[in-house]
Amino acid sequence: MQRFVKSLLIISFLSFGFFNVFAGGPMLVDDITNSGEPSRWPFNATKGKWVVEVWGDPGQDAIIRRLVVPLLDSWKNVKLNLPDGSTIVTVALDIQYKGKLSDLEAYKDIGDITVSNYTLFTNVAEQDQTVTPPTVIIFDADGSITENYFAGQESEKCPKPKNCIAGFAAPSRLDRAHKVIQAGVAVLNGRLINGISNSDDGELASSTAEAEKRFQGIILHEIGHMLNLDHSQVNLEIADACSLSGSCEQGDQVVTMYPELKSTEQFILHRDDKVAISFLYPNQAFKDNFCTIVGEIQNEEGKGMQGVNVIARNVNEPFIDARSMVSGVMFGYDTANGTYHLAGILPNKEYEVFYEELNQAYVVELASTFSPLGVDSPKDFGSDIIPGPDGKQTVHCSSGGGQTISMPAIRIVSSELPQSPGESADEGASSQKKGWCSLQPNASQQVDFGSFFSYILIYAALLPLVVCRFFGLPFGKRSKYPF
Ligand SMILES: [Zn+2]
C-alpha cells in the first residue's frame, strides 16, 4: 500500500510564538516516559469520574451562565448510539460550574477580568507555584484581551487577531509526572457578538440570535481544548467547501474540533468529537460496548511515522459515523511512534480505514496545528485505504464490543520522507523544531503549559479574501467518497 509520495516539504521557519499546540487527539500526553498515556483532569474515586471545576469571569457572569454553562454540560453528557439504535452515556466526566471567580476569597476583589489582569490565568508560570490557580472562563467582551495576547502574531490571514481569533484555550498547568491537569483557561472573544458591525468589528452573523448560535460552536470547541482535546480532521472535503458567509450543505458533518469555525452546526458535538472525549475519559460502558481499531503508520524503513491522519468510516454512514486520530499523537514529538487508536467502533458494522495527510493550511499557514508534529507533519503523499488483518477492504468486530482490531502496519514510501523530523537534513528546520519542542519545560512536578493555547479562527464574516483561499491539496484523491 503506499503511495503518491513526491517529497516532504521542509518548512524551515514559522513563527511559533505563543500559540502552538500539541494537536489531533489529546493535546498533552506523557512525554516523560512515553507510555502512550494522555494527561487528564483529576480522577475522583468517590464519584468514579474525572472532575473539572470551572470558575467564571466575575464581570461577565450572566452571559457565561447563559451561553457557556449549557455547553459545559454537552461535554459531560456525551451519548453514543449502539447498533440497536439505543444510546448510552460513554464518558465519566464531571464538569462543574462553580460560579463567579470573585466568590473565591483569594479573588474576591478581582472584578471583571480585563487586559490588565488576565495574565494571572494565562501566564501561570509567573504565578506562585505552590498555589494551584483556578480554572477560569474569560469572556473578552471587546476583544482587547485577544488582541493583547496575540500582539506580534499578526499575519496576512489574520492581521487583527481580535477580529479573526474567536477564542483560545488550554490546560494551563500540569502535574507532568502524574499526567494530571491542574488548571485550565478559556478566553472567548465576545467582540464577535457585541452587536457592532462595521469594517473593523464584524459580527458572526447579522442577527444577534444567529451570531450567538455560531458563537456556541466556538465555546464548545474551546472547552474541548480545555479538556485536553486537540484539533481533529474529519470530513475535510465538506469542511473545505463550507464558509460561514456562504453555503455549507453538509455543515452538520463538520466536527466541533475542526481547527476553524466553518459551519453553523459546530455547536453540536459530532461522532468524532464524542469518540475523542470518550476515549480520553471513558466510562465502563464505552469500554464494554465498542471496539477499537489499532495500527501503525510506518515510513519505508519500517519506522513509525507520526503526523498522518487516520480515519475509520462506517460504510453505511461514512460521514456521520467517522472518527480520526493522528498517528503518534499519544507520544511526544519526534518519538517516531506511528500508532493510532480509532475507538468507538460499533460491533457488527463494517468500517473502512483510510490514511491521509493533514490539511497543510492548518499545519503551516495558520500555525493552528495538529499534534504531534505540527508544521513537521508529513506532506505530499496520497490518501489510501488500509486493508484489514485478512486483507479485505473493510473491518468489523463481532457482537458485544470490548474488542481490539489490530491492523497490519502500513508503510508510506518515499525516499524523501525523513525517518523522523529530527533527522531532517535541513539544519535550520531541525533547530527550529527543537526550539518549538523546547517550549516544553523539563520534567517537574509543576509545569506551566500556558504557552500551548489552541485557538479557533473565523474569517468569513470579516475577511472575504480568505473565504476563497485555496489549500492546494489533491482533494480528488483524498477518499473514495465524492462530493
Ligand atoms: Zn482550536
XYZ file of C-alpha atoms and ligand atoms in Angstrom:
484
model
C 0.000 0.000 0.000
C 1.576 3.211 -0.301
C 1.751 5.951 -2.348
C 1.960 9.061 -4.421
C 4.694 10.379 -2.229
C 6.615 13.022 -4.005
C 8.537 14.956 -1.463
C 8.471 16.256 2.010
C 8.439 19.978 2.008
C 10.694 21.208 4.719
C 9.317 24.293 6.303
C 12.376 25.994 7.588
C 10.690 28.646 9.570
C 7.399 29.571 11.015
C 6.857 31.934 13.844
C 5.669 29.643 16.569
C 5.304 32.242 19.234
C 2.793 31.560 21.891
C 0.023 29.782 20.177
C 1.419 26.496 19.165
C -0.224 23.419 20.469
C 0.060 19.738 20.563
C -2.794 18.851 18.350
C -5.092 15.745 16.902
C -6.181 13.515 19.852
C -5.166 14.700 23.245
C -3.046 17.833 23.378
C -0.949 16.812 26.351
C 0.460 13.311 26.681
C 3.120 11.585 28.741
C 6.312 12.777 27.134
C 8.495 11.814 30.080
C 8.313 8.037 29.804
C 6.337 7.977 26.540
C 3.910 5.472 27.968
C 1.235 6.369 25.428
C -0.940 7.779 28.204
C -2.698 11.127 27.872
C -2.924 13.749 30.579
C -6.327 14.084 32.193
C -8.150 16.150 34.751
C -8.063 14.625 38.267
C -9.955 11.419 38.892
C -12.299 11.462 41.881
C -12.569 7.879 43.127
C -15.738 8.567 45.110
C -17.543 9.895 42.089
C -15.871 7.480 39.726
C -15.299 10.372 37.362
C -12.669 12.790 36.200
C -13.646 16.168 37.650
C -13.199 19.685 36.280
C -14.172 22.686 38.395
C -14.658 25.874 36.407
C -14.976 29.466 37.590
C -16.378 32.396 35.641
C -15.211 35.884 34.797
C -16.995 37.856 37.577
C -17.955 40.803 35.399
C -19.490 38.512 32.788
C -21.366 36.080 34.974
C -24.728 36.472 33.264
C -23.519 35.763 29.756
C -21.332 32.901 30.919
C -24.265 31.278 32.675
C -26.457 31.770 29.650
C -24.054 30.764 26.870
C -21.238 28.724 28.377
C -22.669 26.603 31.171
C -25.097 24.652 28.947
C -22.181 23.771 26.696
C -20.090 22.529 29.608
C -22.922 20.071 30.078
C -22.638 18.975 26.437
C -19.172 17.560 27.063
C -20.177 15.646 30.187
C -23.433 14.195 28.831
C -21.932 12.531 25.794
C -24.008 9.673 24.422
C -23.281 7.314 21.562
C -25.606 5.126 19.562
C -25.472 1.390 19.884
C -26.164 -0.885 16.893
C -29.773 -1.389 18.035
C -30.389 2.339 17.899
C -30.399 2.924 21.637
C -27.972 5.407 23.185
C -25.711 5.207 26.214
C -23.592 7.707 28.113
C -19.932 6.989 27.315
C -17.885 9.417 29.420
C -17.059 9.528 33.106
C -16.529 13.264 33.199
C -17.963 15.764 35.639
C -17.604 19.446 34.739
C -18.891 21.734 37.458
C -19.510 25.440 37.057
C -18.611 26.849 40.471
C -19.789 30.408 39.902
C -18.094 33.787 39.885
C -14.378 33.735 40.488
C -14.888 36.532 42.999
C -16.631 34.038 45.261
C -13.164 32.644 45.970
C -11.568 34.508 48.870
C -8.293 34.961 47.042
C -10.045 36.677 44.141
C -12.873 38.488 45.895
C -11.740 41.904 44.668
C -10.779 40.980 41.139
C -13.821 42.465 39.393
C -14.052 41.985 35.640
C -11.152 40.176 34.018
C -9.586 42.607 31.575
C -6.435 43.181 29.609
C -4.798 44.433 32.798
C -5.171 41.227 34.811
C -5.961 38.302 32.512
C -2.361 37.064 32.541
C -2.984 35.851 36.080
C -4.710 32.940 34.354
C -2.913 32.607 31.035
C 0.676 33.068 32.220
C 0.536 30.851 35.252
C 4.270 30.205 35.151
C 4.653 33.695 36.561
C 2.360 32.936 39.481
C 3.042 31.349 42.852
C 3.911 27.751 42.003
C 2.777 26.482 45.394
C -0.791 27.565 44.699
C -2.896 25.885 42.041
C -4.630 28.581 40.020
C -8.370 28.356 39.419
C -9.722 27.201 36.088
C -11.429 30.194 34.526
C -13.698 31.030 31.607
C -12.922 34.582 30.486
C -15.433 36.434 28.346
C -13.406 39.010 26.434
C -16.289 41.355 25.689
C -14.479 43.753 23.346
C -11.666 41.520 22.068
C -8.975 43.516 23.850
C -7.591 40.510 25.708
C -7.382 38.531 22.472
C -5.662 41.457 20.780
C -3.196 41.785 23.623
C -2.419 38.086 23.902
C -1.699 37.712 20.198
C 0.176 41.004 19.826
C 3.071 40.429 17.477
C 1.445 37.345 15.968
C -0.441 39.175 13.263
C -0.334 37.561 9.838
C -1.625 38.207 6.376
C -4.563 35.942 7.035
C -5.186 37.314 10.469
C -3.975 40.922 10.530
C -6.034 41.856 13.574
C -6.323 38.942 15.980
C -9.295 40.463 17.779
C -11.226 40.190 14.501
C -10.239 36.672 13.468
C -9.342 34.659 16.556
C -12.596 33.643 18.102
C -11.240 32.042 21.222
C -8.251 30.291 22.728
C -7.964 27.766 25.488
C -5.753 25.091 27.019
C -4.851 23.329 30.196
C -2.705 25.949 31.904
C -0.942 23.840 34.500
C 0.000 20.195 34.521
C 1.432 17.796 37.055
C 3.522 16.325 34.346
C 4.953 13.355 36.185
C 1.479 12.169 37.116
C -0.171 13.300 33.897
C -2.767 15.267 35.839
C -4.122 18.590 34.589
C -4.392 21.045 37.467
C -5.833 24.148 35.855
C -7.094 25.499 32.579
C -8.341 28.660 30.977
C -10.530 29.595 28.038
C -10.807 33.073 26.549
C -13.877 33.735 24.419
C -13.769 36.696 22.063
C -17.080 38.445 22.664
C -16.229 41.122 20.113
C -17.735 38.771 17.553
C -21.175 39.029 19.165
C -21.016 42.545 20.609
C -23.737 43.918 18.320
C -21.340 46.218 16.478
C -20.917 45.577 12.790
C -18.529 47.608 10.703
C -15.439 47.014 8.614
C -13.266 46.662 11.706
C -15.665 44.931 14.047
C -17.705 42.257 12.399
C -20.381 40.038 13.829
C -20.549 36.306 13.363
C -23.955 36.878 11.800
C -26.227 39.808 11.110
C -28.745 38.794 13.718
C -27.767 38.545 17.355
C -29.558 35.247 17.744
C -27.692 33.687 14.842
C -24.381 35.204 15.969
C -24.804 33.685 19.416
C -25.710 30.355 17.900
C -22.487 30.359 15.926
C -20.558 31.545 18.944
C -21.690 28.434 20.770
C -19.603 26.412 18.342
C -16.587 28.433 19.434
C -17.378 27.931 23.091
C -17.828 24.203 22.681
C -14.552 23.990 20.740
C -12.578 25.910 23.361
C -13.981 23.838 26.202
C -12.809 20.809 24.237
C -9.275 22.189 24.283
C -9.518 22.887 27.994
C -10.445 19.242 28.467
C -7.248 18.365 26.567
C -8.728 17.611 23.180
C -6.778 18.554 20.137
C -7.966 19.593 16.704
C -9.494 16.935 14.528
C -9.662 16.468 10.803
C -12.687 14.510 9.671
C -14.740 15.083 6.530
C -12.183 17.581 5.295
C -13.794 17.950 1.890
C -17.059 19.005 3.461
C -15.417 21.490 5.786
C -13.331 22.904 2.999
C -16.385 23.525 0.865
C -18.021 25.488 3.668
C -17.794 29.082 4.726
C -19.717 30.962 7.349
C -20.813 33.593 4.884
C -21.697 31.136 2.179
C -23.313 27.793 1.952
C -22.462 24.690 3.896
C -24.579 21.924 2.536
C -23.379 19.245 4.905
C -22.479 21.513 7.772
C -23.802 19.034 10.261
C -20.786 16.901 9.370
C -18.129 19.483 10.243
C -16.809 18.384 13.612
C -16.620 20.751 16.566
C -12.876 20.246 16.989
C -12.079 21.185 13.389
C -9.481 23.999 13.567
C -11.730 26.607 12.050
C -15.309 27.727 12.540
C -16.786 26.709 9.234
C -20.334 25.706 9.940
C -23.259 26.887 11.976
C -23.538 23.311 13.225
C -20.325 23.137 15.215
C -22.160 23.918 18.433
C -23.297 20.306 18.414
C -20.871 17.516 19.182
C -20.339 15.081 16.341
C -19.462 11.425 16.377
C -15.738 12.112 16.142
C -15.888 14.662 18.975
C -17.853 12.250 21.131
C -15.494 9.371 20.478
C -12.481 11.586 21.189
C -13.770 12.690 24.588
C -14.937 9.154 25.406
C -11.524 7.765 24.513
C -9.913 10.301 26.845
C -12.394 9.950 29.736
C -14.025 6.548 29.169
C -16.646 5.022 31.393
C -17.108 1.271 31.622
C -19.987 1.306 29.138
C -17.717 2.782 26.495
C -15.076 0.141 27.125
C -17.618 -2.677 27.099
C -19.843 -1.778 24.172
C -17.480 -0.579 21.487
C -14.354 -1.853 19.769
C -11.096 -0.132 18.892
C -9.093 -0.312 15.682
C -5.361 -0.059 16.344
C -2.475 0.060 13.918
C 0.715 1.788 12.965
C 1.854 4.068 10.172
C 5.457 3.471 9.145
C 7.960 5.018 6.810
C 9.616 2.974 4.116
C 12.197 1.681 6.559
C 9.527 0.373 8.852
C 9.999 3.036 11.486
C 6.947 4.637 12.999
C 5.710 7.761 11.258
C 3.945 10.443 13.232
C 1.644 13.114 11.860
C -0.513 11.106 9.438
C -4.285 11.408 9.783
C -6.110 8.062 10.013
C -9.889 7.798 9.717
C -12.352 4.934 10.200
C -15.701 5.287 8.425
C -18.788 3.138 8.839
C -19.555 2.168 5.249
C -23.272 2.644 5.830
C -22.960 6.229 7.093
C -19.417 7.231 6.175
C -19.571 10.901 7.091
C -21.635 10.634 10.239
C -20.039 7.588 11.866
C -16.411 8.587 11.306
C -13.567 9.082 13.738
C -9.938 10.034 13.318
C -6.617 10.114 15.076
C -3.243 11.442 14.030
C -0.569 8.755 14.065
C 1.764 9.009 17.022
C -0.364 11.590 18.810
C -0.257 9.626 22.053
C 3.513 10.051 22.140
C 5.846 13.005 22.340
C 7.173 14.981 19.446
C 9.787 13.241 17.361
C 9.494 9.841 19.041
C 8.835 8.111 15.709
C 5.885 6.231 17.162
C 3.284 5.860 14.437
C 0.493 4.103 16.320
C -3.151 5.116 16.140
C -6.332 4.145 18.009
C -9.737 4.518 16.391
C -12.174 3.969 19.223
C -15.957 3.832 19.443
C -16.280 1.211 16.699
C -19.771 -0.303 16.603
C -19.932 -4.116 16.724
C -21.286 -5.834 13.635
C -20.738 -2.792 11.431
C -18.286 -2.626 8.559
C -15.667 0.112 8.591
C -13.113 1.314 6.093
C -9.871 2.733 7.405
C -8.011 5.439 5.470
C -4.861 7.426 5.894
C -4.379 10.939 4.563
C -2.170 13.939 5.083
C -3.193 16.677 7.441
C -4.540 19.867 5.952
C -1.468 21.961 5.289
C -3.448 25.155 5.680
C -3.589 24.437 9.361
C -0.216 22.882 9.904
C 1.612 25.613 8.018
C -0.094 28.839 7.147
C -2.099 29.467 10.242
C 0.106 27.767 12.794
C -3.034 26.275 14.251
C -1.595 22.863 14.337
C -2.270 19.197 14.644
C -0.089 17.303 17.041
C 2.267 15.721 17.470
C 4.411 17.281 14.760
C 2.580 20.445 13.755
C 4.347 22.002 10.771
C 6.636 18.984 10.533
C 3.775 16.650 9.680
C 4.494 14.518 6.561
C 3.313 16.112 3.348
C 2.680 15.387 -0.295
C 1.536 11.834 -0.156
C -1.810 10.482 -1.237
C -4.702 9.006 0.615
C -5.351 5.304 0.544
C -7.246 2.589 2.288
C -5.647 0.416 4.946
C -6.818 -3.175 4.471
C -7.806 -5.237 7.455
C -5.928 -8.148 9.006
C -7.486 -10.536 6.484
C -6.620 -8.300 3.563
C -10.207 -7.194 2.997
C -11.196 -3.585 2.412
C -13.413 -3.423 5.465
C -13.036 -4.465 9.090
C -15.548 -5.245 11.796
C -15.798 -6.663 15.279
C -18.377 -9.131 16.472
C -21.213 -8.727 18.925
C -20.576 -7.456 22.396
C -17.824 -4.964 21.859
C -14.751 -4.552 24.012
C -12.541 -5.981 21.289
C -9.461 -4.689 19.541
C -8.983 -4.963 15.797
C -5.271 -4.982 15.015
C -4.475 -3.636 11.582
C -1.344 -4.550 9.646
C 1.244 -1.783 9.731
C 1.119 0.365 6.631
C 4.159 1.965 5.025
C 4.171 5.315 3.336
C 7.059 5.033 0.948
C 9.296 7.824 -0.190
C 12.983 8.371 -0.273
C 12.321 11.984 0.539
C 10.436 11.468 3.758
C 12.834 11.778 6.658
C 12.971 8.943 9.116
C 11.760 11.391 11.664
C 11.626 15.162 11.692
C 14.657 15.466 13.900
C 16.728 13.652 11.324
C 15.933 16.153 8.640
C 18.867 17.271 6.564
C 17.658 20.821 6.894
C 19.529 22.066 9.913
C 17.599 25.266 10.100
C 14.327 23.441 10.178
C 15.626 20.955 12.656
C 16.798 23.531 15.120
C 13.584 25.432 14.743
C 11.641 22.299 15.562
C 13.715 21.751 18.617
C 13.015 25.301 19.588
C 9.350 24.583 19.357
C 9.698 21.386 21.273
C 11.788 23.076 23.927
C 8.845 25.244 24.806
C 8.020 22.298 26.992
C 9.706 22.691 30.311
C 11.787 19.820 31.551
C 10.190 17.244 33.741
C 8.975 18.615 37.016
C 6.006 18.372 39.274
C 4.539 21.722 38.415
C 4.646 22.695 34.807
C 3.155 25.665 33.084
C 1.588 24.972 29.749
C 0.225 28.422 29.249
C 2.172 28.640 26.033
C 0.245 25.852 24.433
C -3.034 27.520 23.766
C -5.034 26.356 20.895
C -7.427 28.659 19.203
C -10.210 28.654 16.683
C -10.357 31.001 13.784
C -13.155 32.691 11.996
C -12.860 34.525 8.752
C -15.979 34.609 6.776
C -17.770 37.441 8.490
C -14.768 39.690 8.461
C -12.279 38.814 5.794
C -13.834 37.889 2.489
C -10.462 37.397 0.891
C -9.784 34.230 2.798
C -13.162 32.715 2.112
C -11.790 31.888 -1.298
C -8.453 30.596 -0.177
C -7.142 27.521 -1.840
C -5.259 24.926 0.085
C -3.597 23.396 -2.934
C -4.285 19.846 -1.871
C -5.201 16.945 -4.127
C -8.743 16.688 -2.845
C -9.815 14.369 -5.619
C -7.589 11.633 -4.292
C -8.451 12.040 -0.707
C -11.104 9.409 -0.403
C -13.460 7.308 -2.424
C -16.452 9.366 -1.415
C -17.209 12.052 -3.990
C -18.816 15.398 -3.314
Zn -8.851 25.039 18.340
